[in-house]
Coordinates of C-alpha atoms in Angstrom, one line a residue:
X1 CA -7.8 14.8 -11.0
X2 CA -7.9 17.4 -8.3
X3 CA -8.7 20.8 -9.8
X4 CA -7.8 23.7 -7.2
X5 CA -10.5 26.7 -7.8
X6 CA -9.3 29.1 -5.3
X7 CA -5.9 29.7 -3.4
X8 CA -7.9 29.8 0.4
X9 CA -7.6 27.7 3.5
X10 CA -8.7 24.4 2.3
X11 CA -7.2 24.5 -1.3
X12 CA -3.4 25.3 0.3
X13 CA -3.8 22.4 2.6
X14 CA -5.3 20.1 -0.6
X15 CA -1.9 21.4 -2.1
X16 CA 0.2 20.3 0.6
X17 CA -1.4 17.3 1.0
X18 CA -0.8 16.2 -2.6
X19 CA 2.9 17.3 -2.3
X20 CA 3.3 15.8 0.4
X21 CA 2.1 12.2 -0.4
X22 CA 4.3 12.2 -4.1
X23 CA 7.9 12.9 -1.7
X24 CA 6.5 10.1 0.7
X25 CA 6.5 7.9 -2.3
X26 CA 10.0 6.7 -2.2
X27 CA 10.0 5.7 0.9
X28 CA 6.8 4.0 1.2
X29 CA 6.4 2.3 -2.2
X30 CA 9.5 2.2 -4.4
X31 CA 10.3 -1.2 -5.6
X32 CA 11.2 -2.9 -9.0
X33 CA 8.4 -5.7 -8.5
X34 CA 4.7 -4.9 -9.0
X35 CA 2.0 -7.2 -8.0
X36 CA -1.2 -7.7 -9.8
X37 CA -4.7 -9.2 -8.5
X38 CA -3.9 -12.5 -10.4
X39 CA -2.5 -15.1 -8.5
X40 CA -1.9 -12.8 -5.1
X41 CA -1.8 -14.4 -2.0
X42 CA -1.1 -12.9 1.3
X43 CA -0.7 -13.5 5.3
X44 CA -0.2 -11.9 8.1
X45 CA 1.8 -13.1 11.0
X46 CA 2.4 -12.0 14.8
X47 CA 5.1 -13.0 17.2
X48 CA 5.3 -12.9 20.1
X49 CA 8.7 -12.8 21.8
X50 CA 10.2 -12.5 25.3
X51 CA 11.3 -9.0 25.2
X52 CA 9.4 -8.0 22.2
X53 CA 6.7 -8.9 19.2
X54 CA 7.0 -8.4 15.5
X55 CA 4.1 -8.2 13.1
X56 CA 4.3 -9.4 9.6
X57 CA 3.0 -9.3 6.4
X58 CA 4.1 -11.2 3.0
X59 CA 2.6 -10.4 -0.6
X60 CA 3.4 -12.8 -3.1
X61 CA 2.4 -14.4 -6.1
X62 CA 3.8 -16.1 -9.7
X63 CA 5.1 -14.3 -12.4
X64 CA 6.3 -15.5 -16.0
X65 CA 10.4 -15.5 -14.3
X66 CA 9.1 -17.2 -11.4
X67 CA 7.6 -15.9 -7.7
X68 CA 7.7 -12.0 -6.7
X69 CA 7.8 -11.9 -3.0
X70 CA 7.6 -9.0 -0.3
X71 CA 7.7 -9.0 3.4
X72 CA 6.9 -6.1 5.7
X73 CA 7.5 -6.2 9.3
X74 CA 7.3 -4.0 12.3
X75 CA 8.8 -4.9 15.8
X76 CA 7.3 -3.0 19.1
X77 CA 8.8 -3.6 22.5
X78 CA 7.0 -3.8 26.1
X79 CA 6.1 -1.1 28.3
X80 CA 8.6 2.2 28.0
X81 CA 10.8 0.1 25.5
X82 CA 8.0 0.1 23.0
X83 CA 9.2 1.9 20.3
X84 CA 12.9 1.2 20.9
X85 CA 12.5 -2.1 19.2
X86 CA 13.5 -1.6 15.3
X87 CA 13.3 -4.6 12.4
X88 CA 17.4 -4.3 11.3
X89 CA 17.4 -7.2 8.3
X90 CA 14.8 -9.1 5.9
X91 CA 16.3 -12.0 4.3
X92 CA 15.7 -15.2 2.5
X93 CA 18.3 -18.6 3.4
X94 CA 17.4 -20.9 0.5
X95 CA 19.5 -24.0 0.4
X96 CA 22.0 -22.3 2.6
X97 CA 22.5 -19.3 0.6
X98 CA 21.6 -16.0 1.9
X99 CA 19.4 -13.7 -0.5
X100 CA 19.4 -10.4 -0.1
X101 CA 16.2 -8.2 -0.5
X102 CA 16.7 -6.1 -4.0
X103 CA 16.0 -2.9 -1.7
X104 CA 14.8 -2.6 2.0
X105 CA 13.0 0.5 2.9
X106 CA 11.2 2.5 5.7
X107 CA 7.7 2.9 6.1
X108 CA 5.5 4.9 9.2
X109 CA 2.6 4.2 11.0
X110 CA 0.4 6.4 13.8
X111 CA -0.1 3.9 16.8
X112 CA -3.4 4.1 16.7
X113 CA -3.7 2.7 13.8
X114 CA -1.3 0.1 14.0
X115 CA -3.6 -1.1 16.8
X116 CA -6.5 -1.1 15.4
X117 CA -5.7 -2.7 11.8
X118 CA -2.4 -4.3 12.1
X119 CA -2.5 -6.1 8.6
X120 CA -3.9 -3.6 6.7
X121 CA -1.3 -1.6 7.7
X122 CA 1.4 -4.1 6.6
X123 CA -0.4 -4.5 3.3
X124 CA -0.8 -0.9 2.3
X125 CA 3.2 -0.7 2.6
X126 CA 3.5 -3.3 0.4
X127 CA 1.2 -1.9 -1.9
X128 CA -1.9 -4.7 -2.3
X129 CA -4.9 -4.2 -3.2
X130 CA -4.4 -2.6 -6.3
X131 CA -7.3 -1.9 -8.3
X132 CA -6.2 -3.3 -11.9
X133 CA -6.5 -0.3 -13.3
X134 CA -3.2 1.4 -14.8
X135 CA 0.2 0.6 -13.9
X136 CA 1.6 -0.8 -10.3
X137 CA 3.1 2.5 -9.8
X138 CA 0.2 4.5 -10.7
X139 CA -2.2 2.5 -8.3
X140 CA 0.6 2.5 -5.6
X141 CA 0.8 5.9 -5.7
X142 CA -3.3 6.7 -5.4
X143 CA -3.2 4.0 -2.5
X144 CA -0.3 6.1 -1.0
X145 CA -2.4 9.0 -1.1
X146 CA -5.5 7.1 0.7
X147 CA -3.6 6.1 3.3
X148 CA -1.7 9.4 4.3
X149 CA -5.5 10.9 4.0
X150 CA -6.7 8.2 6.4
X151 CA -4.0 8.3 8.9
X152 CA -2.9 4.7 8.1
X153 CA 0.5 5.7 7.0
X154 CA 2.2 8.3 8.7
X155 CA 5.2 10.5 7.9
X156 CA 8.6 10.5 10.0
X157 CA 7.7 12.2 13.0
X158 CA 8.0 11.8 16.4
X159 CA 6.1 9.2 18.3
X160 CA 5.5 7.3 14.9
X161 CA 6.2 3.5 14.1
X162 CA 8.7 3.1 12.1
X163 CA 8.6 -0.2 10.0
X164 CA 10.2 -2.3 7.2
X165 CA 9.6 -3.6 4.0
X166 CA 11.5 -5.6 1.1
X167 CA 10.9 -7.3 -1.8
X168 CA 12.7 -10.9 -3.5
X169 CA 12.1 -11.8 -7.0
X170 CA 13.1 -15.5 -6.8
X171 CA 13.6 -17.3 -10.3
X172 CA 11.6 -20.5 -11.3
X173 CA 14.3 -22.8 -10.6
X174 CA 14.8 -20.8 -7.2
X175 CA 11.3 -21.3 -6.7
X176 CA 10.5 -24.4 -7.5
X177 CA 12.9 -26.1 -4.9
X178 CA 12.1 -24.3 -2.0
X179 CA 11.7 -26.6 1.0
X180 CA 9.5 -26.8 3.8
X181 CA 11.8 -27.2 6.8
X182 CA 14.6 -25.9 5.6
X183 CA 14.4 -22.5 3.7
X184 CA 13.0 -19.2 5.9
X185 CA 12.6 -15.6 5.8
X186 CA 15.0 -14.5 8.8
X187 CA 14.0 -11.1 10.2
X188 CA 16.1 -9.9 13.1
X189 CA 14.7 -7.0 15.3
X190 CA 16.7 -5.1 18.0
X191 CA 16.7 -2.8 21.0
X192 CA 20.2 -1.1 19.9
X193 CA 19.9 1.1 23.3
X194 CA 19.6 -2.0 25.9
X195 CA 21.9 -4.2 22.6
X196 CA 19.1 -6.6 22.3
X197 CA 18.1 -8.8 19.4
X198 CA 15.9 -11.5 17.9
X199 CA 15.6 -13.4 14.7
X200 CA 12.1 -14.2 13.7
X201 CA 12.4 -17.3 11.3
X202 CA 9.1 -17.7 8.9
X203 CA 8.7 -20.7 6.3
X204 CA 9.0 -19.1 2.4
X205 CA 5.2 -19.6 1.5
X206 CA 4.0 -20.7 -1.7
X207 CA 1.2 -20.1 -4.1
X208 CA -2.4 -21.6 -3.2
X209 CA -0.4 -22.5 0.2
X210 CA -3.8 -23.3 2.5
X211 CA -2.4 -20.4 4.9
X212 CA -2.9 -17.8 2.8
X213 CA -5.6 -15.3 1.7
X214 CA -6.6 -14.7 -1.7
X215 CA -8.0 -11.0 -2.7
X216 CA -11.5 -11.9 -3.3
X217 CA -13.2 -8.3 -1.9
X218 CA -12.3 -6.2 -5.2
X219 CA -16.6 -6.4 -6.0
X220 CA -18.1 -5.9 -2.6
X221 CA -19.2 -2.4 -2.1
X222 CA -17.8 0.3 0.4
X223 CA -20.6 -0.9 3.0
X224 CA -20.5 -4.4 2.4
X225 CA -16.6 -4.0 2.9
X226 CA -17.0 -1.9 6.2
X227 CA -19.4 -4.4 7.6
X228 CA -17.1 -7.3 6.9
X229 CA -14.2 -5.3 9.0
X230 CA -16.7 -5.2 11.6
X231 CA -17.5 -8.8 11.7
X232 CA -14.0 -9.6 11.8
X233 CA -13.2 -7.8 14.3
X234 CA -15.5 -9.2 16.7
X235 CA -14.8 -12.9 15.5
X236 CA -10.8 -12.3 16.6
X237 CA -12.1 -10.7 19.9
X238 CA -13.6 -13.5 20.6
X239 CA -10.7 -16.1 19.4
X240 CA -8.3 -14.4 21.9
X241 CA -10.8 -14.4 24.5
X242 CA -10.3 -18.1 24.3
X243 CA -6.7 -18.3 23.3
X244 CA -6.3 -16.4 27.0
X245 CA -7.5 -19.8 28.7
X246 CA -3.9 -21.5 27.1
X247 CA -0.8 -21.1 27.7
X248 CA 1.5 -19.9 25.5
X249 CA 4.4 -22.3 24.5
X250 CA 2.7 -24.8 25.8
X251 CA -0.7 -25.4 24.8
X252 CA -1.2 -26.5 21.2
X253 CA -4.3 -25.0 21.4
X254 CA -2.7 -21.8 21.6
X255 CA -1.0 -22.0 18.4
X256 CA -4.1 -23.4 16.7
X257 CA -5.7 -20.6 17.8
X258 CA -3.4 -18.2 17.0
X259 CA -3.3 -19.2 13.0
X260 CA -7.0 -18.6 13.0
X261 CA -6.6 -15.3 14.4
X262 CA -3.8 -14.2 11.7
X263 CA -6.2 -16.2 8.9
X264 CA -8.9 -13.4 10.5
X265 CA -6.1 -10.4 10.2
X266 CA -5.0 -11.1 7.3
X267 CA -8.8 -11.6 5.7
X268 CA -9.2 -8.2 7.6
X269 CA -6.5 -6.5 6.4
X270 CA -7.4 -7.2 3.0
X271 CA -10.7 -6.0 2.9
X272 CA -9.8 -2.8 4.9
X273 CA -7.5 -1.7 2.2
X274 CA -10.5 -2.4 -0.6
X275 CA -12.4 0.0 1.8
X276 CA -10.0 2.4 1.1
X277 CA -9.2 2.2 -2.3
X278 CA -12.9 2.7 -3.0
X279 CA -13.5 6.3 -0.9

C-alpha cells in the first residue's frame, strides 16, 4: 500500500499516477479468463507483410472446461504509413466455424518501447507473468501499474501504438479436435486511409506444443532477470545478422531462422515482465 504523507509535488503526481493506472484498467486488462502460472505457455510471432508487419503474442494454457486462449497483436506500416496500419478482427475458424473473441479490446504502447521489447509488450497486455499471489485481477492490476510506471504501456495519446487483444475460452471437446492444417487464428490488419488489408493466418497452438515457452523465470532474482534480457538480446542481434544473408520467401533458412528468433522474443519477453513485477 502506498501511504501519501504530505499533499506536495511528488505526492499529487503519486496520486495521479495511481488514478490514473485503475481508469486504464478496462481497457488494458478486462477479461472473463484469468491465467495462472500452471500449465502457461506462450509465443511470440512477427510477420512480415508486403505493405505492413504484425506482431503477435498468444497466452494459453488448460483449464478444468478446457483451453483459455488470448492473442494480442499490433500491426505497424512502412515509412510515413507506420502507424496508419490498425489490427481490425481476432478470430478463431475451427472446423469451419468462426469463433468470436468473448471481448476484443484496445491497448497502447510508446514506440520506443515497442522497439525495444516487442514481446513483453504483447505479454503485459495480456496480463502474464502473474505472480501467484491473489486473484488474476488483483495481480493484473499491480502489473498494470508497473507497466504505466515503466513506460511499457502507454495511455491514448498521440503518436502512441495502438494495439489489440482478445481472449477464447474453447471447451474440451472444442479443444481436443483442433487440427493442425486446418484450424487458425485469422487476424486482419488495415490501412483504412489508403483501404488496404491483410489477414494474418496462425495455427491454434496447443499445450506443451515444442514452439512455445514455458514461464520458468518466477525464482531468478531482479539481476539475474536483467542479465538474461541482456543476453538475449544480443543472441537475436546476431540471428538476424545472419538471417540478412537469406532471402525472404525464399530461403528456408530464413524461416528457420526466424522461429529461433521469436523462440528468443518470446523467452525475452517473459523474463522482462518478471523484471518488472519484481521492482
Amino acid at each position: 500500500m502506498i501511504e501519501i504523507m504530505k499533499n506536495d509535488g511528488y505526492s499529487m503526481r503519486v496520486k495521479y499516477f495511481l488514478i490514473v493506472s485503475a481508469a486504464v484498467l478496462s481497457v488494458i486488462l478486462s477479461a472473463s479468463v484469468s491465467f495462472s502460472q500452471n500449465e502457461e505457455e506462450a509465443q511470440y510471432r512477427k510477420f512480415k507483410l508486403e505493405n505492413a508487419s504484425c506482431d503477435v503474442g498468444l497466452l494459453y494454457k488448460n483449464t478444468p472446461e478446457g483451453t483459455g486462449l488470448g492473442i494480442s497483436a499490433i500491426a505497424t506500416g512502412k515509412g510515413a504509413q507506420f502507424r496508419r496500419w490498425k489490427v481490425t478482427e481476432i478470430k478463431l475458424c475451427i472446423d469451419g466455424r468462426i469463433l468470436k473473441a468473448e471481448g476484443i479490446k484496445k491497448f497502447y504502447v510508446r514506440e520506443e518501447s515497442f522497439w525495444r521489447v516487442p514481446a513483453a509488450v504483447l505479454f503485459v497486455a495480456l496480463g502474464i507473468a502473474d505472480s501467484g499471489n491473489g486473484s488474476g485481477l488483483e495481480n493484473g492490476i499491480g502489473k498494470a501499474g508497473v507497466a504505466l510506471g515503466m513506460g511499457l504501456l502507454a495511455l491514448q495519446a498521440k503518436g502512441d501504438i495502438e494495439g489489440k487483444r482478445a481472449f477464447f475460452n474453447l471447451d474440451k471437446k472444442t479443444a481436443e479436435n483442433i487440427q493442425d492444417g486446418r484450424d487458425a487464428i485469422e487476424i486482419r490488419i488495415e490501412d483504412e486511409r489508403l483501404h488496404l488489408k491483410d489477414t494474418i493466418k496462425i495455427g491454434i497452438p496447443k499445450i506443451r506444443s515444442g514452439a512455445a515457452v514455458k514461464d520458468d523465470y518466477s525464482r531468478m532474482g531482479q539481476d539475474d532477470l536483467i542479465k538474461l534480457v541482456d543476453t538475449l538480446k544480443y543472441e537475436i542481434e546476431s540471428l538476424e545478422k545472419e538471417q540478412a544473408s537469406y532471402k525472404y520467401g525464399a530461403d528456408p533458412g530464413y524461416d528457420r531462422i526466424q522461429r529461433e528468433i521469436e523462440e528468443l522474443q518470446a523467452r525475452r519477453g517473459m523474463a522482462y515482465n518478471r523484471w518488472l513485477e519484481k521492482r
